[in-house]
CSV table of C-alpha atoms in Angstrom, one decimal:
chain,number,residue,atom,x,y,z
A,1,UNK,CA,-50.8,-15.0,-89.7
A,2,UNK,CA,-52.0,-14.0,-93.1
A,3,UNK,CA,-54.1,-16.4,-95.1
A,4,UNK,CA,-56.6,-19.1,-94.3
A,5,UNK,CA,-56.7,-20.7,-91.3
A,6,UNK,CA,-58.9,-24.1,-89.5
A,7,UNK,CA,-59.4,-24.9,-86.4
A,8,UNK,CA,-59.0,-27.3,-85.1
A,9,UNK,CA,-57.0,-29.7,-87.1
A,10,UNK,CA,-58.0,-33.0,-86.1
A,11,UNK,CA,-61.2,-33.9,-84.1
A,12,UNK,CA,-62.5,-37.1,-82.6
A,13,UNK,CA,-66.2,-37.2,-81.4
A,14,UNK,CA,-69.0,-39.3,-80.8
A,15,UNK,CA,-72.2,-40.1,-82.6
A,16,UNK,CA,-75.0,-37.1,-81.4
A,17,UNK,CA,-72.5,-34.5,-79.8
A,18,UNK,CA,-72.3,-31.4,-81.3
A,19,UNK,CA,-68.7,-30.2,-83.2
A,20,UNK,CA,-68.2,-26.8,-84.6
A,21,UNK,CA,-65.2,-25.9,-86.7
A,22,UNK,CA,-63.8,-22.7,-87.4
A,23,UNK,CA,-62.6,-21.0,-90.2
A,24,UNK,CA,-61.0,-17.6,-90.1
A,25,UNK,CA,-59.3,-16.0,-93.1
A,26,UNK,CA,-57.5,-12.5,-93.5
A,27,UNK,CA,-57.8,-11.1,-96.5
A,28,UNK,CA,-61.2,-9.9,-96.1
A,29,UNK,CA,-62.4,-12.0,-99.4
A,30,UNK,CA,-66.2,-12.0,-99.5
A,31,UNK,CA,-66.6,-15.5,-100.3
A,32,UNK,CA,-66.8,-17.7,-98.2
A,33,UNK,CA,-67.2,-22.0,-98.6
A,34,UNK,CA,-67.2,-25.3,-96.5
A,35,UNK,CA,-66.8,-28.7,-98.6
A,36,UNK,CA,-66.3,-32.0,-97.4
A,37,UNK,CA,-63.7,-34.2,-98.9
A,38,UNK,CA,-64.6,-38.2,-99.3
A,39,UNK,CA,-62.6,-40.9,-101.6
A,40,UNK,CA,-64.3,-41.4,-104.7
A,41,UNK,CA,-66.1,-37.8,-104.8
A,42,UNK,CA,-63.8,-35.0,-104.7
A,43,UNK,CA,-65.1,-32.0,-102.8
A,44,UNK,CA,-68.5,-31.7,-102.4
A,45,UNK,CA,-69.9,-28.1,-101.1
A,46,UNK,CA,-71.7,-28.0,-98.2
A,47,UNK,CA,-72.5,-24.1,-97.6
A,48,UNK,CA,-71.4,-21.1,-98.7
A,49,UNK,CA,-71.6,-17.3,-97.8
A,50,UNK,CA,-71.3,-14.3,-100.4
A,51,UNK,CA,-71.3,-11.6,-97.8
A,52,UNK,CA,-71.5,-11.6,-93.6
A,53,UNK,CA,-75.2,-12.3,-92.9
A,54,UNK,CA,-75.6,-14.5,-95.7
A,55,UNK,CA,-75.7,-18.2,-96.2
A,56,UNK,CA,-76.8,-20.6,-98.8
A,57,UNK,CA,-76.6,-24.1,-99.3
A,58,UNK,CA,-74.4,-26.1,-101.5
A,59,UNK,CA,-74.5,-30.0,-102.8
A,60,UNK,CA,-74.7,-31.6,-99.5
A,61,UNK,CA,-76.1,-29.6,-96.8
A,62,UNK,CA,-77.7,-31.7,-94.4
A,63,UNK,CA,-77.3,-32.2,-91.0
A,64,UNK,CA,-74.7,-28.8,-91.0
A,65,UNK,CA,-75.6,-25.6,-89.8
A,66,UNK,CA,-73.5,-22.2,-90.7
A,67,UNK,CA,-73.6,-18.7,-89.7
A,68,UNK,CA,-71.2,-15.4,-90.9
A,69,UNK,CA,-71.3,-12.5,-88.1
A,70,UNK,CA,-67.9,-11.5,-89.5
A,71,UNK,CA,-66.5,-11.4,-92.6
A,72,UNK,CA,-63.2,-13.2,-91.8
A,73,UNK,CA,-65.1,-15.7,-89.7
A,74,UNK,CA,-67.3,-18.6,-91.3
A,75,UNK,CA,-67.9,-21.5,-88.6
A,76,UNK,CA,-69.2,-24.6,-89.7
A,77,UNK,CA,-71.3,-26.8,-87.0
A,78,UNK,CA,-72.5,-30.3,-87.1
A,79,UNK,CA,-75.5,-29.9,-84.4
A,80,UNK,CA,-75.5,-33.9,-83.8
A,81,UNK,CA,-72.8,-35.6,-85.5
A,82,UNK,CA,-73.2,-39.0,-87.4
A,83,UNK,CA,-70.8,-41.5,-88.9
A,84,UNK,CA,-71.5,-40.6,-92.5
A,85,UNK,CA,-69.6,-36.8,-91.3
A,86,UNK,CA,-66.3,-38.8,-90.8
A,87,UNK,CA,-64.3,-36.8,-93.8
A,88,UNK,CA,-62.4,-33.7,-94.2
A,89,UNK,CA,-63.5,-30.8,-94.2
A,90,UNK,CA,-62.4,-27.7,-96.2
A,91,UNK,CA,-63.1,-23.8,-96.2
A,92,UNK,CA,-62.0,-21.5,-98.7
A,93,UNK,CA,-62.8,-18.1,-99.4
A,94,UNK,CA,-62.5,-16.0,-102.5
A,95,UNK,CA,-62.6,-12.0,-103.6
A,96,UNK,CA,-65.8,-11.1,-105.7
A,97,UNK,CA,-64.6,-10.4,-108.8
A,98,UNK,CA,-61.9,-13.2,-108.7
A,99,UNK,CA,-62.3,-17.0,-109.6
A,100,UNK,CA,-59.6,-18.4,-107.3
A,101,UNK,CA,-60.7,-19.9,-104.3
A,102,UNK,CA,-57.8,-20.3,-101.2
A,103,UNK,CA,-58.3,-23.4,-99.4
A,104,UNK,CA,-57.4,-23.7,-96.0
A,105,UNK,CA,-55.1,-26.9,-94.6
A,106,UNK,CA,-58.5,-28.9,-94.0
A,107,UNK,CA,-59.7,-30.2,-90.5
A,108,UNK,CA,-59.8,-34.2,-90.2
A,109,UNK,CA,-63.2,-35.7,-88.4
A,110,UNK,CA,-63.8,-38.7,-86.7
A,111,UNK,CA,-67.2,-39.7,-85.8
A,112,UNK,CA,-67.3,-42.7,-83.4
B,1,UNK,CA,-75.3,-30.0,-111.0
B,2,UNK,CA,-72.8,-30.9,-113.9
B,3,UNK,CA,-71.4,-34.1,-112.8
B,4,UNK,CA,-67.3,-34.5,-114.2
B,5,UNK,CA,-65.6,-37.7,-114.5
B,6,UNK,CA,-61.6,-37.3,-114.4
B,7,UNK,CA,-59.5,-40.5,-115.6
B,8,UNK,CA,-57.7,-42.3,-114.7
B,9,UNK,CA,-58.2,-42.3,-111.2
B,10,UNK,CA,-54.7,-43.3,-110.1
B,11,UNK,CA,-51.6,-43.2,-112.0
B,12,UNK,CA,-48.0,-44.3,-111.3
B,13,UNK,CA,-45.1,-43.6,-113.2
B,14,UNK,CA,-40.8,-43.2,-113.0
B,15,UNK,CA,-39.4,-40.0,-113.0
B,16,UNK,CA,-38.6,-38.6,-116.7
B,17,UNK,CA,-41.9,-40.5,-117.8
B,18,UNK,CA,-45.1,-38.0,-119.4
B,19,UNK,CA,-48.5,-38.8,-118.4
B,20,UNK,CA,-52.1,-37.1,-119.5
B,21,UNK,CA,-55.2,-36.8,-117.3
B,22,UNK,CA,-58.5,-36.0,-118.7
B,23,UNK,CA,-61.6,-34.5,-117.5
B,24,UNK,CA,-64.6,-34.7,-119.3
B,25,UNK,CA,-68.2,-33.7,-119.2
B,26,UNK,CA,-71.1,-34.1,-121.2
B,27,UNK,CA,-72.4,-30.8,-121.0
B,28,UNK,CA,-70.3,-27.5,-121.8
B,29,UNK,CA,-68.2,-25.7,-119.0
B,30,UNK,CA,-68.2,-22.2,-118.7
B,31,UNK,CA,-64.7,-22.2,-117.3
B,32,UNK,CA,-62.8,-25.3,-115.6
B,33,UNK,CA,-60.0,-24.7,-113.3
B,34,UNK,CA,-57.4,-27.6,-112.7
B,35,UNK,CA,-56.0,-27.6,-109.2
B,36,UNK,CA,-53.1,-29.7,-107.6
B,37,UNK,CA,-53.8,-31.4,-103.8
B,38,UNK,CA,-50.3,-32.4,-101.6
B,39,UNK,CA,-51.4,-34.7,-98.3
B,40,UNK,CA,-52.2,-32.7,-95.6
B,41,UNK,CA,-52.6,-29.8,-97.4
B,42,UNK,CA,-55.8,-28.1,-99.5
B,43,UNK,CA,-56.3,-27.9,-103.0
B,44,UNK,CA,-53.9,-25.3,-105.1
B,45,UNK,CA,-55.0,-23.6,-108.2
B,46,UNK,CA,-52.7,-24.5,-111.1
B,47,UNK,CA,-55.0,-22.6,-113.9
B,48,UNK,CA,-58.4,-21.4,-115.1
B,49,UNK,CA,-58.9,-22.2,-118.9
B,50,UNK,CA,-62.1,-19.8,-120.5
B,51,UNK,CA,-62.1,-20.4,-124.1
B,52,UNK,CA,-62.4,-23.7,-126.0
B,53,UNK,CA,-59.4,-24.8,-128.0
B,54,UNK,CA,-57.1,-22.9,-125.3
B,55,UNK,CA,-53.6,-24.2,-124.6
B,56,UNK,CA,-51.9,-22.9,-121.3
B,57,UNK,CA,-48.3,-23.3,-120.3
B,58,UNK,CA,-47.3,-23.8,-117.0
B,59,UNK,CA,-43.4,-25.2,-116.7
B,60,UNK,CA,-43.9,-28.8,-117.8
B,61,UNK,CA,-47.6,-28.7,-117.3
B,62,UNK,CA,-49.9,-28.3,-120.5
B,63,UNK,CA,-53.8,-27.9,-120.0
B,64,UNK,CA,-55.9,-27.8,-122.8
B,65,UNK,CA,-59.3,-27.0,-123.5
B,66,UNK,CA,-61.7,-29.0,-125.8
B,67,UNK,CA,-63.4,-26.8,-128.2
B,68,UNK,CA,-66.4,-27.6,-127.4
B,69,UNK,CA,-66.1,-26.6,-123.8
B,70,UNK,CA,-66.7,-29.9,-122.4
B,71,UNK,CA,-63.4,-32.0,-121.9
B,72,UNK,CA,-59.7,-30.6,-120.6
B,73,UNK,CA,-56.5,-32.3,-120.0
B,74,UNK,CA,-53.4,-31.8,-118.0
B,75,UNK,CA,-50.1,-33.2,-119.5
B,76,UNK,CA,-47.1,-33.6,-117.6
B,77,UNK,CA,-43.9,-33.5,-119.2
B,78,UNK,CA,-40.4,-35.6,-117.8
B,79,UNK,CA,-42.6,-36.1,-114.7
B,80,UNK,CA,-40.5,-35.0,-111.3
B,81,UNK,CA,-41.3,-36.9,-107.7
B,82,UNK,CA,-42.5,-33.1,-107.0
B,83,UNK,CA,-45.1,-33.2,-109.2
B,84,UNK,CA,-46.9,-36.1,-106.8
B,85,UNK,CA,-50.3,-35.0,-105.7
B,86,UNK,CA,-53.7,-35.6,-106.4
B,87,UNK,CA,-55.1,-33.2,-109.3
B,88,UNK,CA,-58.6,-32.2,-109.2
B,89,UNK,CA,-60.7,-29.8,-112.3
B,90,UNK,CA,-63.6,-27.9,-111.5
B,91,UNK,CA,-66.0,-26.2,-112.9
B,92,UNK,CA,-66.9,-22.8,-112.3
B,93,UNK,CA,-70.8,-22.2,-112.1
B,94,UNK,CA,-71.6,-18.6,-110.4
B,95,UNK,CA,-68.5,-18.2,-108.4
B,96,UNK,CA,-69.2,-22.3,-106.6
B,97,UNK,CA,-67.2,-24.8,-108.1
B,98,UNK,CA,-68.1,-28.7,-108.5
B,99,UNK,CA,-65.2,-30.7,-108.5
B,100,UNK,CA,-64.5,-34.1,-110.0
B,101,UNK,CA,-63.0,-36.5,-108.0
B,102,UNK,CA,-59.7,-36.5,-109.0
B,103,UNK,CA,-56.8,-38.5,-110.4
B,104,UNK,CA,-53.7,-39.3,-107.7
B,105,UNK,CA,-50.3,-39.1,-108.9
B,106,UNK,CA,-47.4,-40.7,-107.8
B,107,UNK,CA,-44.3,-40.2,-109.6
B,108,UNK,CA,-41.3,-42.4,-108.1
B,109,UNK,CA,-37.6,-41.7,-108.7
């Protein structure tokens, strides 16, 4: 399917195990982003990737770990997941030269 | 990190009824993009506004642009149960955008 897609849409996991979600998108847009959406703050970036091979971090970066092998790939992994990473999460990716940003459907995390 | 503060932060109204959201920030935007949020679903852009003072048109949506660069609104006109969502602006700053938290929408019929 064309587009922006997550995966997986709704995760349940404990405190300390690791989670990894995907985000694969078609259009070959360069940019790449993963926020985290919390009541009361909006979207918050946590990473974001200009180009395959490179990364940056955004607002809230902490306890998240990316990579970009691929440019239509842009996985996002908590390495030991924590109560305070119960949100949802959000990619999006965007063409260089253009200001919209596609957001995906967003994956829901529990952290137990 | 320029910090945007969107109000009010929950609005309900009939159907037929206008209603105004704001944005504001107290230091300038370079460009500030409204988007529209459905449950379940990510953020959708609406519009990108660039220069101060600018008025864009979208249906019965309105967004203007403060002329100093650091306030936008959104007006809805003869509000439809459609137009229920949460709307969130952002600012642009080198292609990431910082969001504010947003003002949810319900319009009932």
């Amino acid at each position: 399917d064309a587009g922006i897609t997550q995966s997986p849409r709704y995760k349940i996991t404990e405190t300390g195990r690791q989670v990894t979600l995907m985000c694969h998108q078609t259009w070959s847009h360069s940019y790449m982003f993963w926020y985290r959406q919390d009541l009361g703050h909006g979207l918050r970036l946590i990473y974001y990737s200009a180009a395959a091979d490179i990364t940056d971090k955004g607002e809230v970066p902490d306890g998240y770990v990316v990579s970009r092998s691929k440019t239509e790939n842009f996985p996002l992994t908590l390495e030991s997941a924590t109560r305070s990473q119960t949100s949802v999460y959000f990619c999006a990716s965007k063409g260089g030269d253009i200001k919209t940003q596609y957001f995906g459907p967003g994956t829901r995390l529990l952290v137990l | 990190t320029q910090l945007l503060e969107q109000s009010p932060q929950f609005l309900s109204i009939q159907e037929g009824e206008n209603l105004t959201v704001y944005c504001n920030s107290s230091s300038v935007f370079s460009s500030l993009q409204w988007y529209r949020q459905e449950p379940g679903e990510g953020p959708v852009l609406l519009v990108t506004v660039v220069t101060g003072g600018e008025v864009k048109k979208l249906k019965r949506l309105t967004f203007q642009f403060g002329d100093a660069r650091k306030d936008s609104s959104l007006h809805i006109t003869a509000a439809q149960p459609g137009d229920t969502g949460l709307y969130l602006c952002a600012s642009d700053s080198w292609g990431k955008l910082q969001f504010g938290a947003g003002t949810q929408v319900v319009v009932t019929p």
